[in-house]
Short mmCIF file of C-alpha atoms in Angstrom, two decimals:
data_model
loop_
_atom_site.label_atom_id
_atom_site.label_comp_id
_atom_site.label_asym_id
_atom_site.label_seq_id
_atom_site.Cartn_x
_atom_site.Cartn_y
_atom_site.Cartn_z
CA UNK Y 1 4.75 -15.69 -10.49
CA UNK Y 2 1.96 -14.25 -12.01
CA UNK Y 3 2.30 -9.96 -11.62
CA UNK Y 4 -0.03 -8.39 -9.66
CA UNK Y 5 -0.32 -5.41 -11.75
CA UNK Y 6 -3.86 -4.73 -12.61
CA UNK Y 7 -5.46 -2.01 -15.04
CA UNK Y 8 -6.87 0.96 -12.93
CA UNK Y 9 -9.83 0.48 -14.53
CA UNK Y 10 -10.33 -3.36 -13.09
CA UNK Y 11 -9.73 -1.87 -9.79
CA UNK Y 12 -12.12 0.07 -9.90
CA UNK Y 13 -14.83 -2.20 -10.98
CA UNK Y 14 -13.33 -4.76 -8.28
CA UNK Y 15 -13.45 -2.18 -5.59
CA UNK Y 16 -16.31 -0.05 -6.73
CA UNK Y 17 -14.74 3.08 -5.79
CA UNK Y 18 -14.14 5.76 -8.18
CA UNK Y 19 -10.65 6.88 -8.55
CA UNK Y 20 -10.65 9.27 -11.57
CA UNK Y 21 -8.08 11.00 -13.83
CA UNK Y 22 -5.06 12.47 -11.51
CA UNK Y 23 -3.45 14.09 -14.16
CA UNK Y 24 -6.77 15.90 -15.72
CA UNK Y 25 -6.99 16.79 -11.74
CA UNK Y 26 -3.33 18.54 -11.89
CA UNK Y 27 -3.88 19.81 -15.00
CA UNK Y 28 -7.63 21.19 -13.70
CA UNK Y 29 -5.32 22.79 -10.69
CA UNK Y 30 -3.20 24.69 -13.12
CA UNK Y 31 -5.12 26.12 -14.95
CA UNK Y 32 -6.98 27.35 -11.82
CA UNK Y 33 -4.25 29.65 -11.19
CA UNK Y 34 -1.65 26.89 -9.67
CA UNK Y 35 1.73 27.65 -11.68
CA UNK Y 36 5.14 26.00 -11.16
CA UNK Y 37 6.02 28.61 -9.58
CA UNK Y 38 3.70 28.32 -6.84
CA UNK Y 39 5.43 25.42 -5.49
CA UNK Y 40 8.37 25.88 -3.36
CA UNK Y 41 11.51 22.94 -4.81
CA UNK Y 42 12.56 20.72 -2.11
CA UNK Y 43 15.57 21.60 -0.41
CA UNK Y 44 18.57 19.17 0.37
CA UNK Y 45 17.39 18.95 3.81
CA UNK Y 46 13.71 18.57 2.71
CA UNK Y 47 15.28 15.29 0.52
CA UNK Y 48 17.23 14.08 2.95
CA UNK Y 49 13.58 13.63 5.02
CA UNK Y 50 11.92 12.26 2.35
CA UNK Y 51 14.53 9.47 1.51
CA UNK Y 52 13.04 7.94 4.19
CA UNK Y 53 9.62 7.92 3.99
CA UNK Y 54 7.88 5.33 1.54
CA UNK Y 55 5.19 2.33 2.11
CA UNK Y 56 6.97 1.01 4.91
CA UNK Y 57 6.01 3.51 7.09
CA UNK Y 58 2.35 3.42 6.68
CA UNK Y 59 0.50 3.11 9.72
CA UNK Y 60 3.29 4.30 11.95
CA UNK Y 61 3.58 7.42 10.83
CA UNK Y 62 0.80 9.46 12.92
CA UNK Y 63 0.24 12.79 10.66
CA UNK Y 64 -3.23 13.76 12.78
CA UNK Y 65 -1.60 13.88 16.01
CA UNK Y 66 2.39 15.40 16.13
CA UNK Y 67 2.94 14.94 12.60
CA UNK Y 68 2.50 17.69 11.16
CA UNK Y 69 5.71 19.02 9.85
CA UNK Y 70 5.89 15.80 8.38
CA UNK Y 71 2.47 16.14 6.97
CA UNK Y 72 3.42 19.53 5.10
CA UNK Y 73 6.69 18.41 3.30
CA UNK Y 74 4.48 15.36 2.25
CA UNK Y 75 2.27 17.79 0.78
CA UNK Y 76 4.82 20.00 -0.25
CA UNK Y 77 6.58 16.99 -2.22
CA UNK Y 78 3.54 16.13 -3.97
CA UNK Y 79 3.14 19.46 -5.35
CA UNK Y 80 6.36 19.21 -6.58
CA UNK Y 81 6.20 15.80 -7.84
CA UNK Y 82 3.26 16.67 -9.89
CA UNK Y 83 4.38 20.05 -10.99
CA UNK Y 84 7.58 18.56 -12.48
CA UNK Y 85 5.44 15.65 -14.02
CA UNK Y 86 3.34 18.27 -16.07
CA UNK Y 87 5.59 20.53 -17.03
CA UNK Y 88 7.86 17.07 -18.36
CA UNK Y 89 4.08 16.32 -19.84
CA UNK Y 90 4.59 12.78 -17.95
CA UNK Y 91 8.30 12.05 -19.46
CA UNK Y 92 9.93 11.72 -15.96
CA UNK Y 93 11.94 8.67 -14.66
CA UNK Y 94 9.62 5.64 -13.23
CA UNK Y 95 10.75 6.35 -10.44
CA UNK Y 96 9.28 9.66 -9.78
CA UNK Y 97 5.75 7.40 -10.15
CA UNK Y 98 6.96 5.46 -7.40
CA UNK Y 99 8.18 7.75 -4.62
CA UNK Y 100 4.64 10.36 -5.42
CA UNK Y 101 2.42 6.88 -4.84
CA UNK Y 102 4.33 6.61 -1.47
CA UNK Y 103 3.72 9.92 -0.36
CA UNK Y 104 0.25 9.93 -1.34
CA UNK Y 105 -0.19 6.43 0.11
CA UNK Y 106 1.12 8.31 2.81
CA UNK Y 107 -1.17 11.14 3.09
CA UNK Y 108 -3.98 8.53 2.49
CA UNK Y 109 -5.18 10.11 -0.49
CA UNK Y 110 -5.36 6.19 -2.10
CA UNK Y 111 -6.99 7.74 -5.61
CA UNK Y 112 -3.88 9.49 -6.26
CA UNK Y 113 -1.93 6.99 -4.77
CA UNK Y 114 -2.94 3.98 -6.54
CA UNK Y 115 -3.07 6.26 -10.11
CA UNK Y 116 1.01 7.04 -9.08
CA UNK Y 117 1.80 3.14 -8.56
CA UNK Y 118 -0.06 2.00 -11.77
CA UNK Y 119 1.63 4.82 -14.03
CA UNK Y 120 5.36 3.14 -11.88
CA UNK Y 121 3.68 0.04 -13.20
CA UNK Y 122 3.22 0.54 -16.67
CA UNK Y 123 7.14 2.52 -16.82
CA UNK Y 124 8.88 -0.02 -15.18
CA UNK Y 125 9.75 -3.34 -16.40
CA UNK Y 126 11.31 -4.87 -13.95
CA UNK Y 127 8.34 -3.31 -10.93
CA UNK Y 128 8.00 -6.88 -9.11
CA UNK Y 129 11.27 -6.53 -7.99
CA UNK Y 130 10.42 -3.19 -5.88
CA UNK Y 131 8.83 -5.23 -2.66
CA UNK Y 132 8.26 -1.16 -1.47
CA UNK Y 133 6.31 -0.68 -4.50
CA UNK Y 134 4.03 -3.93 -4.53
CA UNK Y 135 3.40 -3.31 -0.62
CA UNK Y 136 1.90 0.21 -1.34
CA UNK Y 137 0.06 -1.16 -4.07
CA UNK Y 138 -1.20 -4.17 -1.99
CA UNK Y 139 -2.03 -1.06 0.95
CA UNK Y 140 -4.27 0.11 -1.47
CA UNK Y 141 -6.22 -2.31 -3.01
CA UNK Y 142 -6.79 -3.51 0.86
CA UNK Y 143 -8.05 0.03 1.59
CA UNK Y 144 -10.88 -0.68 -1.17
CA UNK Y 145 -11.56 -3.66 -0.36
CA UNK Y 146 -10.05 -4.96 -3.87
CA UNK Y 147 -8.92 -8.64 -2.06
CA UNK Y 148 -8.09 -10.37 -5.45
CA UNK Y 149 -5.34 -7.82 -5.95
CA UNK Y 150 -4.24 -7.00 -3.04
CA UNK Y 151 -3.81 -10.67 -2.09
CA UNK Y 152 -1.51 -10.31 -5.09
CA UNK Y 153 0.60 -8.32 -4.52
CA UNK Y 154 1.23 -9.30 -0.66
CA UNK Y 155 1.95 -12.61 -2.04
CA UNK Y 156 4.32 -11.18 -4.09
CA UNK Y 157 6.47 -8.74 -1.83
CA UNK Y 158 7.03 -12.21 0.29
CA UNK Y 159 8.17 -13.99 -2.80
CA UNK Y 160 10.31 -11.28 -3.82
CA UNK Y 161 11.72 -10.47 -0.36
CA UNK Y 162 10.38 -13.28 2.51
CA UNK Y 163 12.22 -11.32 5.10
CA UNK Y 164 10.62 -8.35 4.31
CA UNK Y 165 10.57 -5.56 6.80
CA UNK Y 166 6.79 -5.59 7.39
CA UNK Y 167 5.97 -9.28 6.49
CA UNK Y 168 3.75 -9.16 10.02
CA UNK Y 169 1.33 -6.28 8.58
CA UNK Y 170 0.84 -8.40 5.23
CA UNK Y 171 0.42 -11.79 7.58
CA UNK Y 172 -2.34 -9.60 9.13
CA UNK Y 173 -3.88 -8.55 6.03
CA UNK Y 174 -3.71 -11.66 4.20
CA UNK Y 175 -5.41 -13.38 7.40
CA UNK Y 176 -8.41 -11.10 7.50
CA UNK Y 177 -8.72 -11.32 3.57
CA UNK Y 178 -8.49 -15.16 3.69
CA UNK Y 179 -11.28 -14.95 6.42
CA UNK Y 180 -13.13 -13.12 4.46
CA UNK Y 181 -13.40 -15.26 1.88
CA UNK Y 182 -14.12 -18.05 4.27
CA UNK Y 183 -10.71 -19.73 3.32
CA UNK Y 184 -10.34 -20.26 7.15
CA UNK Y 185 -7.14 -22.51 6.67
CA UNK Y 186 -5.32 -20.32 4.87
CA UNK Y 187 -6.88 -16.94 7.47
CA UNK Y 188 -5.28 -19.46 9.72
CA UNK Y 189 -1.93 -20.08 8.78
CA UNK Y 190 -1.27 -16.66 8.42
CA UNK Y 191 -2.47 -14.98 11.59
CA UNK Y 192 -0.13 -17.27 13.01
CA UNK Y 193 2.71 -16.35 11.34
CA UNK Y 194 1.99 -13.02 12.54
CA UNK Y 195 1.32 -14.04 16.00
CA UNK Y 196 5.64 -15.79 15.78
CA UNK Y 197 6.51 -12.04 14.42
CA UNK Y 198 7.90 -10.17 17.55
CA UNK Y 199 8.31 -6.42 14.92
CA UNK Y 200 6.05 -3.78 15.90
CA UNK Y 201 2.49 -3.73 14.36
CA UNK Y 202 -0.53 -1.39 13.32
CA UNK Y 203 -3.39 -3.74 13.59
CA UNK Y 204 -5.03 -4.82 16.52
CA UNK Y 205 -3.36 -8.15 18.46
CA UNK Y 206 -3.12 -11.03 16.54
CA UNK Y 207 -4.83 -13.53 19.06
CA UNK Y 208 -8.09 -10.90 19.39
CA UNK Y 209 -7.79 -11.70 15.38
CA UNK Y 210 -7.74 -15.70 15.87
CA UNK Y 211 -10.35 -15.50 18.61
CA UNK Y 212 -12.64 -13.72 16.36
CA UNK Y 213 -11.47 -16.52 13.68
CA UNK Y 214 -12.06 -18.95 15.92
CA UNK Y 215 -15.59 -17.97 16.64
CA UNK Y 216 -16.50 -17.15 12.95
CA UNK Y 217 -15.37 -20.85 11.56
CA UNK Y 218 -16.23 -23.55 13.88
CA UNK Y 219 -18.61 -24.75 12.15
CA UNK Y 220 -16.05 -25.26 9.05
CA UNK Y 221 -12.72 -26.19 10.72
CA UNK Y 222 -14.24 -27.88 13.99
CA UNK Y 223 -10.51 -28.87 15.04
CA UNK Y 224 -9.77 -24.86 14.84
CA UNK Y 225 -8.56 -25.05 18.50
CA UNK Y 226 -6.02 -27.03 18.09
CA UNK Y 227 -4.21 -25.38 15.73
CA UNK Y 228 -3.77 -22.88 18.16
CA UNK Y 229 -0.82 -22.80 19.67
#
């Protein structure tokens, strides 16, 4: 299984988006004026919530319409996260990595999200066993557009766990990347494994997605229709 785990910097070029420094941002923030104490710790109750909420949610949580108390402690957890990451000048548990690139991934602040998984990356030995982890991570490089790796690291959370909760959002994914790259077997294969998945879904139907297949690769696959079934 080859890891999916790619330097920030290849991202970037591979996406052509800019992510940045996060921790020179934090650290920027600071010294602005933002001390420790300026963040409120999260309560028991304000844990309990968060326990909850990683990669597995995106897309179904819906922040700009009635979510906005969930919104804040997001928000509220990131400021912790990162205030307890500088003031432990970035010797915290991998985990803490993890959980702030779900929250960010979250908030859809993907710079600061990606930065969080790849620090979780470089901690954490044993990261392709986390199939929460490498579907963020996969989330991401799909919002930039970064196919290689984000094909990656789908392919991985289904290796690692093939009954994954969300295996119909990567099917979805994987089948619009796969079109993309005019691999129109493998787009396929996999928008019809999502169309067999009955779990709730983000994206738009599944057989609007193999129409639109359908009408982009005749020309390649002429006996498209009948693989439609």
């Amino acid at each position: 299984m080859k890891s999916c785990g790619v330097s920030l910097a290849a991202a970037a070029a591979a996406s052509a988006a800019p992510f940045g420094d996060e921790e020179k941002k934090m650290a920027a923030g600071k010294a602005d004026g933002q001390s420790e104490e300026d963040f409120a710790s999260l309560t028991a109750e304000d844990r309990a919530a968060l326990s909850g909420l990683d990669s597995r949610v995106f897309g179904f949580l819906r922040l700009h319409e009635d979510g906005a108390r969930t919104k804040a402690l997001l928000l509220k957890a990131v400021r912790c996260y990162e205030s307890l990451i500088l003031k432990a000048e970035g010797k915290v548990e991998s985990d803490f990595f993890c959980q702030l690139g779900h929250f960010n991934l979250l908030l859809e602040d993907y710079p600061k999200a990606l930065s969080a998984y790849q620090r979780y990356y470089s901690l954490q030995s044993d990261y392709w066993k986390n199939a929460a982890f490498l579907y963020g991570l996969g989330l991401v490089y799909f919002q930039y557009n970064a196919f290689q790796w984000a094909i990656k690291a789908f392919q991985e959370v289904l290796y690692v766990d093939p009954s994954f909760c969300r295996a119909k959002e990567i099917h979805l994914r994987l089948g619009l990347m796969f079109k993309v790259n005019t691999d129109y077997e493998s787009s396929l294969k996999h928008f019809q494994l999502a169309l067999v998945d009955s779990n709730p879904c983000t994206l738009s139907n599944a057989e609007m997605v193999m129409a639109h297949l359908r009408k982009t690769g005749v020309q390649v696959y002429p006996y498209l229709d009948s693989w439609l079934v």
